[in-house]
């Protein structure tokens, strides 16, 4: 597993370059052609479009069919919008990753909207490295010895004293306007959650490229609102709440936790925890709230570099996905969640198996075994904890 590479990635050269090009300064008629890799176009310092290219392309043409005028206009509008919501805490949950945490914390002092408080929840780390990093950064240290991401998230919410709370992960670096633009997106009272654009911090290995291509956190460059219509129209197979964003970049009105409860700890399968965020978004939708995806709230995630680690992560993702569907059925009574498990997922994996068998694995189905085993594990895990307290 560690040395194998999907057949459609054997010709890739690593690391894959990630190039950030400003639409005004770099995209000119006399500009050089851009080389293969990931190209991210920016405007006034904010990413506004991206494209993976396999060979040299002319910049002006690439920018013309990659960046939409309404995208740059939205970014400009957000920049000019005054900040009204400043009462926000920044929350980070971590376990035994002091180096990654230090990198994340180093990006916080540059925020254009400084958080009222930075709270780091140490989820039962083995040594005192996490505490030392937190104290050196001047953040608030909270210890949670019950292992699980949702236990840690709930401890962070309980420790916060502000009207809004924003979550990021220890393996993330924040754009200087990340928190400001998350807060600007709370412009209507029914918006209970806002997520942001998460870009890859690097693409140095096949594992990182597979994750970004098929499992990545990016949701594009258009603001999207997910509300009652989205929830109702997708009810037959359960709302695909994972489309809303990523747990590595999300903010909430603090009041929603009082209204509908905290993160569901039944989804904590060991330290990682999976789908606790999407289950909570689904619960928000069920209670008539709106979740918003705001692409100007930008951060960078450093994906796992090794195939072995990615295989474990994907198995956890699918375990969490099925577990969340069962919990969502229990919490909302929506049978569409069961229909997704019993009908949609078997059809999906039958099609993937039929596609894979004749020619072998591609990056799209390289971890097919881990995906399917994860689904079975997620169902078994939650059914054994069906009557367990949710939070």
GROMACS .gro file of C-alpha atoms in nm:
model
  391
    1UNK     CA    1   0.000   0.000   0.000
    2UNK     CA    2   0.277   0.244   0.093
    3UNK     CA    3   0.457   0.215  -0.246
    4UNK     CA    4   0.160   0.154  -0.476
    5UNK     CA    5   0.033   0.435  -0.696
    6UNK     CA    6  -0.297   0.432  -0.890
    7UNK     CA    7  -0.248   0.371  -1.261
    8UNK     CA    8  -0.388   0.712  -1.355
    9UNK     CA    9  -0.124   0.885  -1.140
   10UNK     CA   10   0.188   0.694  -1.249
   11UNK     CA   11   0.293   0.977  -1.483
   12UNK     CA   12   0.253   1.249  -1.222
   13UNK     CA   13   0.568   1.420  -1.098
   14UNK     CA   14   0.577   1.502  -0.728
   15UNK     CA   15   0.561   1.741  -0.564
   16UNK     CA   16   0.277   1.889  -0.770
   17UNK     CA   17   0.337   2.266  -0.787
   18UNK     CA   18   0.075   2.499  -0.643
   19UNK     CA   19   0.099   2.843  -0.802
   20UNK     CA   20  -0.086   3.152  -0.678
   21UNK     CA   21  -0.127   3.415  -0.949
   22UNK     CA   22  -0.276   3.760  -0.905
   23UNK     CA   23  -0.527   3.853  -1.176
   24UNK     CA   24  -0.389   4.209  -1.205
   25UNK     CA   25  -0.016   4.161  -1.157
   26UNK     CA   26   0.048   3.820  -1.312
   27UNK     CA   27  -0.220   3.767  -1.579
   28UNK     CA   28  -0.114   3.989  -1.870
   29UNK     CA   29  -0.110   3.951  -2.246
   30UNK     CA   30   0.271   3.916  -2.239
   31UNK     CA   31   0.276   3.680  -1.939
   32UNK     CA   32   0.459   3.350  -1.966
   33UNK     CA   33   0.267   3.026  -1.997
   34UNK     CA   34   0.198   2.857  -1.664
   35UNK     CA   35   0.339   2.510  -1.603
   36UNK     CA   36   0.154   2.193  -1.501
   37UNK     CA   37   0.012   2.177  -1.150
   38UNK     CA   38  -0.257   2.348  -0.947
   39UNK     CA   39  -0.309   2.712  -1.041
   40UNK     CA   40  -0.499   2.935  -0.799
   41UNK     CA   41  -0.598   3.282  -0.917
   42UNK     CA   42  -0.628   3.560  -0.660
   43UNK     CA   43  -0.785   3.904  -0.652
   44UNK     CA   44  -0.697   4.155  -0.380
   45UNK     CA   45  -0.526   3.873  -0.191
   46UNK     CA   46  -0.824   3.632  -0.196
   47UNK     CA   47  -0.841   3.313  -0.407
   48UNK     CA   48  -1.118   3.344  -0.668
   49UNK     CA   49  -1.067   3.040  -0.892
   50UNK     CA   50  -0.847   2.739  -0.953
   51UNK     CA   51  -0.760   2.477  -1.212
   52UNK     CA   52  -0.548   2.162  -1.231
   53UNK     CA   53  -0.354   2.167  -1.558
   54UNK     CA   54  -0.148   1.884  -1.707
   55UNK     CA   55   0.075   2.093  -1.931
   56UNK     CA   56   0.171   2.455  -2.004
   57UNK     CA   57  -0.124   2.684  -2.072
   58UNK     CA   58  -0.155   3.047  -2.170
   59UNK     CA   59  -0.247   3.249  -1.860
   60UNK     CA   60  -0.505   3.491  -1.994
   61UNK     CA   61  -0.705   3.212  -2.158
   62UNK     CA   62  -0.683   2.993  -1.847
   63UNK     CA   63  -0.798   3.279  -1.623
   64UNK     CA   64  -1.085   3.365  -1.859
   65UNK     CA   65  -1.248   3.022  -1.833
   66UNK     CA   66  -1.153   2.963  -1.468
   67UNK     CA   67  -1.252   3.283  -1.287
   68UNK     CA   68  -1.612   3.404  -1.304
   69UNK     CA   69  -1.681   3.780  -1.290
   70UNK     CA   70  -1.939   3.728  -1.014
   71UNK     CA   71  -1.673   3.554  -0.803
   72UNK     CA   72  -1.436   3.850  -0.803
   73UNK     CA   73  -1.731   4.083  -0.747
   74UNK     CA   74  -1.843   3.883  -0.445
   75UNK     CA   75  -1.491   3.890  -0.300
   76UNK     CA   76  -1.480   4.267  -0.348
   77UNK     CA   77  -1.821   4.308  -0.184
   78UNK     CA   78  -1.719   4.102   0.119
   79UNK     CA   79  -1.402   4.307   0.161
   80UNK     CA   80  -1.605   4.631   0.162
   81UNK     CA   81  -1.868   4.501   0.405
   82UNK     CA   82  -1.821   4.633   0.760
   83UNK     CA   83  -1.771   4.383   1.042
   84UNK     CA   84  -2.067   4.370   1.278
   85UNK     CA   85  -2.001   4.040   1.456
   86UNK     CA   86  -1.679   4.068   1.655
   87UNK     CA   87  -1.764   3.864   1.966
   88UNK     CA   88  -1.605   3.536   1.856
   89UNK     CA   89  -1.384   3.268   2.010
   90UNK     CA   90  -1.144   3.058   1.803
   91UNK     CA   91  -1.148   2.691   1.905
   92UNK     CA   92  -0.894   2.421   1.818
   93UNK     CA   93  -0.905   2.054   1.919
   94UNK     CA   94  -0.580   1.860   1.910
   95UNK     CA   95  -0.406   1.541   2.023
   96UNK     CA   96  -0.033   1.468   2.021
   97UNK     CA   97   0.054   1.701   1.731
   98UNK     CA   98   0.240   1.992   1.890
   99UNK     CA   99   0.436   2.083   1.575
  100UNK     CA  100   0.125   2.109   1.357
  101UNK     CA  101  -0.055   2.298   1.634
  102UNK     CA  102   0.232   2.548   1.664
  103UNK     CA  103   0.210   2.617   1.289
  104UNK     CA  104  -0.166   2.674   1.313
  105UNK     CA  105  -0.139   2.901   1.617
  106UNK     CA  106   0.130   3.108   1.444
  107UNK     CA  107  -0.126   3.214   1.179
  108UNK     CA  108  -0.373   3.353   1.435
  109UNK     CA  109  -0.195   3.679   1.534
  110UNK     CA  110  -0.218   3.787   1.168
  111UNK     CA  111  -0.598   3.774   1.166
  112UNK     CA  112  -0.762   4.099   1.053
  113UNK     CA  113  -1.033   4.026   1.312
  114UNK     CA  114  -0.859   3.915   1.632
  115UNK     CA  115  -1.063   3.657   1.823
  116UNK     CA  116  -1.174   3.749   2.175
  117UNK     CA  117  -1.013   3.428   2.298
  118UNK     CA  118  -0.826   3.130   2.155
  119UNK     CA  119  -0.913   2.801   2.327
  120UNK     CA  120  -0.717   2.483   2.259
  121UNK     CA  121  -0.866   2.156   2.382
  122UNK     CA  122  -0.602   1.890   2.439
  123UNK     CA  123  -0.778   1.558   2.381
  124UNK     CA  124  -0.570   1.339   2.613
  125UNK     CA  125  -0.226   1.392   2.460
  126UNK     CA  126   0.040   1.162   2.600
  127UNK     CA  127   0.302   1.424   2.689
  128UNK     CA  128   0.311   1.789   2.785
  129UNK     CA  129   0.420   1.916   2.442
  130UNK     CA  130   0.072   2.040   2.358
  131UNK     CA  131   0.040   2.237   2.680
  132UNK     CA  132   0.378   2.404   2.623
  133UNK     CA  133   0.284   2.509   2.268
  134UNK     CA  134  -0.050   2.650   2.384
  135UNK     CA  135   0.101   2.844   2.671
  136UNK     CA  136   0.378   2.983   2.448
  137UNK     CA  137   0.112   3.115   2.209
  138UNK     CA  138  -0.083   3.282   2.491
  139UNK     CA  139  -0.394   3.070   2.426
  140UNK     CA  140  -0.625   2.909   2.682
  141UNK     CA  141  -0.548   2.542   2.751
  142UNK     CA  142  -0.833   2.299   2.827
  143UNK     CA  143  -0.781   1.928   2.891
  144UNK     CA  144  -1.041   1.669   2.783
  145UNK     CA  145  -0.948   1.314   2.880
  146UNK     CA  146  -1.244   1.142   2.712
  147UNK     CA  147  -1.092   1.049   2.378
  148UNK     CA  148  -1.292   1.165   2.075
  149UNK     CA  149  -1.312   1.474   1.857
  150UNK     CA  150  -1.673   1.547   1.953
  151UNK     CA  151  -1.596   1.522   2.324
  152UNK     CA  152  -1.320   1.776   2.258
  153UNK     CA  153  -1.545   2.002   2.051
  154UNK     CA  154  -1.811   2.002   2.322
  155UNK     CA  155  -1.551   2.091   2.583
  156UNK     CA  156  -1.442   2.382   2.364
  157UNK     CA  157  -1.797   2.509   2.321
  158UNK     CA  158  -1.858   2.490   2.696
  159UNK     CA  159  -1.538   2.685   2.765
  160UNK     CA  160  -1.621   2.966   2.520
  161UNK     CA  161  -1.775   3.287   2.648
  162UNK     CA  162  -1.866   3.461   2.322
  163UNK     CA  163  -2.173   3.497   2.099
  164UNK     CA  164  -1.998   3.315   1.812
  165UNK     CA  165  -1.748   3.028   1.804
  166UNK     CA  166  -1.518   2.936   1.515
  167UNK     CA  167  -1.345   2.599   1.476
  168UNK     CA  168  -1.031   2.511   1.289
  169UNK     CA  169  -0.799   2.208   1.304
  170UNK     CA  170  -0.440   2.178   1.420
  171UNK     CA  171  -0.322   2.085   1.067
  172UNK     CA  172  -0.461   2.406   0.914
  173UNK     CA  173  -0.308   2.747   0.841
  174UNK     CA  174  -0.545   3.044   0.827
  175UNK     CA  175  -0.566   3.323   0.570
  176UNK     CA  176  -0.537   3.660   0.742
  177UNK     CA  177  -0.901   3.742   0.666
  178UNK     CA  178  -1.040   3.396   0.746
  179UNK     CA  179  -1.216   3.487   1.070
  180UNK     CA  180  -1.330   3.828   0.950
  181UNK     CA  181  -1.498   3.684   0.642
  182UNK     CA  182  -1.659   3.398   0.835
  183UNK     CA  183  -1.817   3.653   1.069
  184UNK     CA  184  -1.933   3.880   0.787
  185UNK     CA  185  -2.132   3.589   0.645
  186UNK     CA  186  -2.362   3.585   0.952
  187UNK     CA  187  -2.576   3.860   0.802
  188UNK     CA  188  -2.918   3.703   0.870
  189UNK     CA  189  -3.051   3.563   1.200
  190UNK     CA  190  -3.146   3.225   1.051
  191UNK     CA  191  -2.785   3.151   0.953
  192UNK     CA  192  -2.663   2.920   1.227
  193UNK     CA  193  -2.338   2.802   1.071
  194UNK     CA  194  -2.083   2.928   0.818
  195UNK     CA  195  -1.807   2.719   0.659
  196UNK     CA  196  -1.514   2.834   0.448
  197UNK     CA  197  -1.295   2.743   0.152
  198UNK     CA  198  -1.018   2.496   0.241
  199UNK     CA  199  -0.728   2.470  -0.004
  200UNK     CA  200  -0.441   2.217   0.002
  201UNK     CA  201  -0.133   2.337   0.185
  202UNK     CA  202   0.086   2.112  -0.031
  203UNK     CA  203   0.060   1.830  -0.284
  204UNK     CA  204   0.393   1.661  -0.232
  205UNK     CA  205   0.286   1.293  -0.245
  206UNK     CA  206   0.038   1.070  -0.431
  207UNK     CA  207  -0.164   1.034  -0.110
  208UNK     CA  208  -0.211   1.410  -0.083
  209UNK     CA  209  -0.312   1.436  -0.450
  210UNK     CA  210  -0.563   1.149  -0.417
  211UNK     CA  211  -0.718   1.314  -0.113
  212UNK     CA  212  -0.743   1.655  -0.277
  213UNK     CA  213  -0.884   1.513  -0.601
  214UNK     CA  214  -1.149   1.283  -0.452
  215UNK     CA  215  -1.190   1.370  -0.084
  216UNK     CA  216  -1.081   1.733  -0.062
  217UNK     CA  217  -1.248   2.001   0.150
  218UNK     CA  218  -1.287   2.267  -0.119
  219UNK     CA  219  -1.644   2.352  -0.219
  220UNK     CA  220  -1.572   2.601  -0.495
  221UNK     CA  221  -1.575   2.979  -0.522
  222UNK     CA  222  -1.946   3.056  -0.510
  223UNK     CA  223  -2.131   3.145  -0.189
  224UNK     CA  224  -2.394   2.880  -0.121
  225UNK     CA  225  -2.683   2.875   0.124
  226UNK     CA  226  -2.824   2.543   0.245
  227UNK     CA  227  -3.164   2.596   0.402
  228UNK     CA  228  -3.515   2.450   0.430
  229UNK     CA  229  -3.555   2.401   0.054
  230UNK     CA  230  -3.228   2.207   0.029
  231UNK     CA  231  -3.325   1.991   0.326
  232UNK     CA  232  -3.675   1.922   0.197
  233UNK     CA  233  -3.576   1.847  -0.163
  234UNK     CA  234  -3.305   1.601  -0.058
  235UNK     CA  235  -3.518   1.428   0.206
  236UNK     CA  236  -3.584   1.106   0.006
  237UNK     CA  237  -3.221   1.000   0.053
  238UNK     CA  238  -3.125   1.221   0.346
  239UNK     CA  239  -2.975   1.566   0.305
  240UNK     CA  240  -2.613   1.546   0.177
  241UNK     CA  241  -2.492   1.775   0.453
  242UNK     CA  242  -2.126   1.701   0.375
  243UNK     CA  243  -2.164   1.939   0.077
  244UNK     CA  244  -2.186   2.230   0.322
  245UNK     CA  245  -1.814   2.243   0.391
  246UNK     CA  246  -1.547   2.107   0.622
  247UNK     CA  247  -1.513   2.083   0.996
  248UNK     CA  248  -1.164   2.232   0.961
  249UNK     CA  249  -1.326   2.569   0.883
  250UNK     CA  250  -1.662   2.640   1.047
  251UNK     CA  251  -1.827   2.891   1.277
  252UNK     CA  252  -2.154   2.889   1.472
  253UNK     CA  253  -2.384   3.113   1.665
  254UNK     CA  254  -2.327   2.997   2.021
  255UNK     CA  255  -2.703   2.992   2.082
  256UNK     CA  256  -2.760   2.699   1.842
  257UNK     CA  257  -2.589   2.462   2.086
  258UNK     CA  258  -2.839   2.564   2.354
  259UNK     CA  259  -3.126   2.516   2.109
  260UNK     CA  260  -3.046   2.178   1.951
  261UNK     CA  261  -2.771   2.024   2.162
  262UNK     CA  262  -2.398   1.970   2.121
  263UNK     CA  263  -2.191   1.749   1.889
  264UNK     CA  264  -2.298   1.384   1.905
  265UNK     CA  265  -2.025   1.186   2.082
  266UNK     CA  266  -2.160   0.856   1.948
  267UNK     CA  267  -1.970   0.941   1.630
  268UNK     CA  268  -1.632   0.934   1.805
  269UNK     CA  269  -1.457   0.622   1.677
  270UNK     CA  270  -1.132   0.663   1.865
  271UNK     CA  271  -0.944   0.991   1.863
  272UNK     CA  272  -1.032   1.098   1.510
  273UNK     CA  273  -1.408   1.126   1.513
  274UNK     CA  274  -1.585   1.149   1.179
  275UNK     CA  275  -1.897   1.324   1.054
  276UNK     CA  276  -1.977   1.494   1.383
  277UNK     CA  277  -1.977   1.820   1.192
  278UNK     CA  278  -2.204   1.707   0.906
  279UNK     CA  279  -2.446   1.545   1.153
  280UNK     CA  280  -2.466   1.875   1.339
  281UNK     CA  281  -2.525   2.066   1.014
  282UNK     CA  282  -2.800   1.817   0.929
  283UNK     CA  283  -2.958   1.879   1.269
  284UNK     CA  284  -2.944   2.255   1.210
  285UNK     CA  285  -3.123   2.211   0.878
  286UNK     CA  286  -3.383   1.986   1.039
  287UNK     CA  287  -3.461   2.263   1.289
  288UNK     CA  288  -3.511   2.521   1.015
  289UNK     CA  289  -3.172   2.694   1.029
  290UNK     CA  290  -2.954   2.782   0.731
  291UNK     CA  291  -2.591   2.681   0.681
  292UNK     CA  292  -2.378   2.897   0.452
  293UNK     CA  293  -2.062   2.821   0.258
  294UNK     CA  294  -1.849   3.135   0.229
  295UNK     CA  295  -1.554   3.100  -0.016
  296UNK     CA  296  -1.376   3.418   0.096
  297UNK     CA  297  -1.304   3.258   0.437
  298UNK     CA  298  -0.988   3.081   0.324
  299UNK     CA  299  -0.759   2.834   0.499
  300UNK     CA  300  -0.504   2.571   0.399
  301UNK     CA  301  -0.513   2.207   0.510
  302UNK     CA  302  -0.206   1.982   0.510
  303UNK     CA  303  -0.332   1.640   0.398
  304UNK     CA  304  -0.178   1.314   0.514
  305UNK     CA  305   0.133   1.229   0.317
  306UNK     CA  306   0.143   0.850   0.342
  307UNK     CA  307  -0.084   0.600   0.169
  308UNK     CA  308  -0.119   0.399   0.490
  309UNK     CA  309  -0.240   0.701   0.682
  310UNK     CA  310  -0.478   0.799   0.401
  311UNK     CA  311  -0.624   0.447   0.389
  312UNK     CA  312  -0.700   0.466   0.761
  313UNK     CA  313  -0.849   0.813   0.721
  314UNK     CA  314  -1.081   0.708   0.438
  315UNK     CA  315  -1.198   0.404   0.633
  316UNK     CA  316  -1.276   0.640   0.925
  317UNK     CA  317  -1.457   0.879   0.690
  318UNK     CA  318  -1.690   0.609   0.560
  319UNK     CA  319  -1.744   0.467   0.908
  320UNK     CA  320  -1.839   0.814   1.022
  321UNK     CA  321  -2.061   0.869   0.719
  322UNK     CA  322  -2.277   0.561   0.782
  323UNK     CA  323  -2.274   0.619   1.157
  324UNK     CA  324  -2.393   0.976   1.102
  325UNK     CA  325  -2.676   0.860   0.876
  326UNK     CA  326  -2.799   0.626   1.151
  327UNK     CA  327  -2.769   0.898   1.416
  328UNK     CA  328  -2.946   1.145   1.188
  329UNK     CA  329  -3.232   0.898   1.149
  330UNK     CA  330  -3.254   0.862   1.525
  331UNK     CA  331  -3.235   1.239   1.585
  332UNK     CA  332  -3.477   1.347   1.310
  333UNK     CA  333  -3.688   1.046   1.212
  334UNK     CA  334  -3.605   1.106   0.844
  335UNK     CA  335  -3.605   0.763   0.678
  336UNK     CA  336  -3.413   0.901   0.382
  337UNK     CA  337  -3.099   0.845   0.589
  338UNK     CA  338  -3.176   0.472   0.603
  339UNK     CA  339  -3.258   0.470   0.233
  340UNK     CA  340  -2.913   0.612   0.159
  341UNK     CA  341  -2.750   0.328   0.357
  342UNK     CA  342  -2.965   0.045   0.224
  343UNK     CA  343  -3.022   0.158  -0.136
  344UNK     CA  344  -2.794   0.440  -0.253
  345UNK     CA  345  -2.465   0.318  -0.105
  346UNK     CA  346  -2.497  -0.045  -0.234
  347UNK     CA  347  -2.577   0.088  -0.583
  348UNK     CA  348  -2.282   0.325  -0.565
  349UNK     CA  349  -2.033   0.056  -0.466
  350UNK     CA  350  -2.169  -0.193  -0.719
  351UNK     CA  351  -2.100   0.061  -0.994
  352UNK     CA  352  -1.749   0.129  -0.860
  353UNK     CA  353  -1.668  -0.243  -0.840
  354UNK     CA  354  -1.794  -0.304  -1.192
  355UNK     CA  355  -1.578  -0.017  -1.318
  356UNK     CA  356  -1.266  -0.130  -1.132
  357UNK     CA  357  -1.259  -0.503  -1.204
  358UNK     CA  358  -1.170  -0.500  -1.578
  359UNK     CA  359  -0.875  -0.253  -1.569
  360UNK     CA  360  -0.763  -0.225  -1.208
  361UNK     CA  361  -0.767   0.055  -0.956
  362UNK     CA  362  -0.758   0.425  -1.035
  363UNK     CA  363  -0.729   0.707  -0.784
  364UNK     CA  364  -1.109   0.719  -0.765
  365UNK     CA  365  -1.143   0.361  -0.636
  366UNK     CA  366  -0.794   0.288  -0.501
  367UNK     CA  367  -0.927   0.258  -0.144
  368UNK     CA  368  -1.248   0.078  -0.233
  369UNK     CA  369  -1.189  -0.199   0.021
  370UNK     CA  370  -1.132   0.054   0.299
  371UNK     CA  371  -1.448   0.244   0.198
  372UNK     CA  372  -1.673  -0.061   0.210
  373UNK     CA  373  -1.524  -0.197   0.533
  374UNK     CA  374  -1.568   0.147   0.684
  375UNK     CA  375  -1.938   0.147   0.597
  376UNK     CA  376  -1.992  -0.186   0.772
  377UNK     CA  377  -1.788  -0.078   1.072
  378UNK     CA  378  -1.981   0.249   1.107
  379UNK     CA  379  -2.316   0.072   1.116
  380UNK     CA  380  -2.198  -0.186   1.371
  381UNK     CA  381  -2.032   0.081   1.586
  382UNK     CA  382  -2.341   0.300   1.624
  383UNK     CA  383  -2.594   0.020   1.657
  384UNK     CA  384  -2.402  -0.103   1.962
  385UNK     CA  385  -2.429   0.249   2.110
  386UNK     CA  386  -2.786   0.320   2.005
  387UNK     CA  387  -2.903   0.407   2.355
  388UNK     CA  388  -2.588   0.590   2.459
  389UNK     CA  389  -2.625   0.955   2.564
  390UNK     CA  390  -2.560   1.181   2.265
  391UNK     CA  391  -2.366   1.455   2.447
   0.00000   0.00000   0.00000
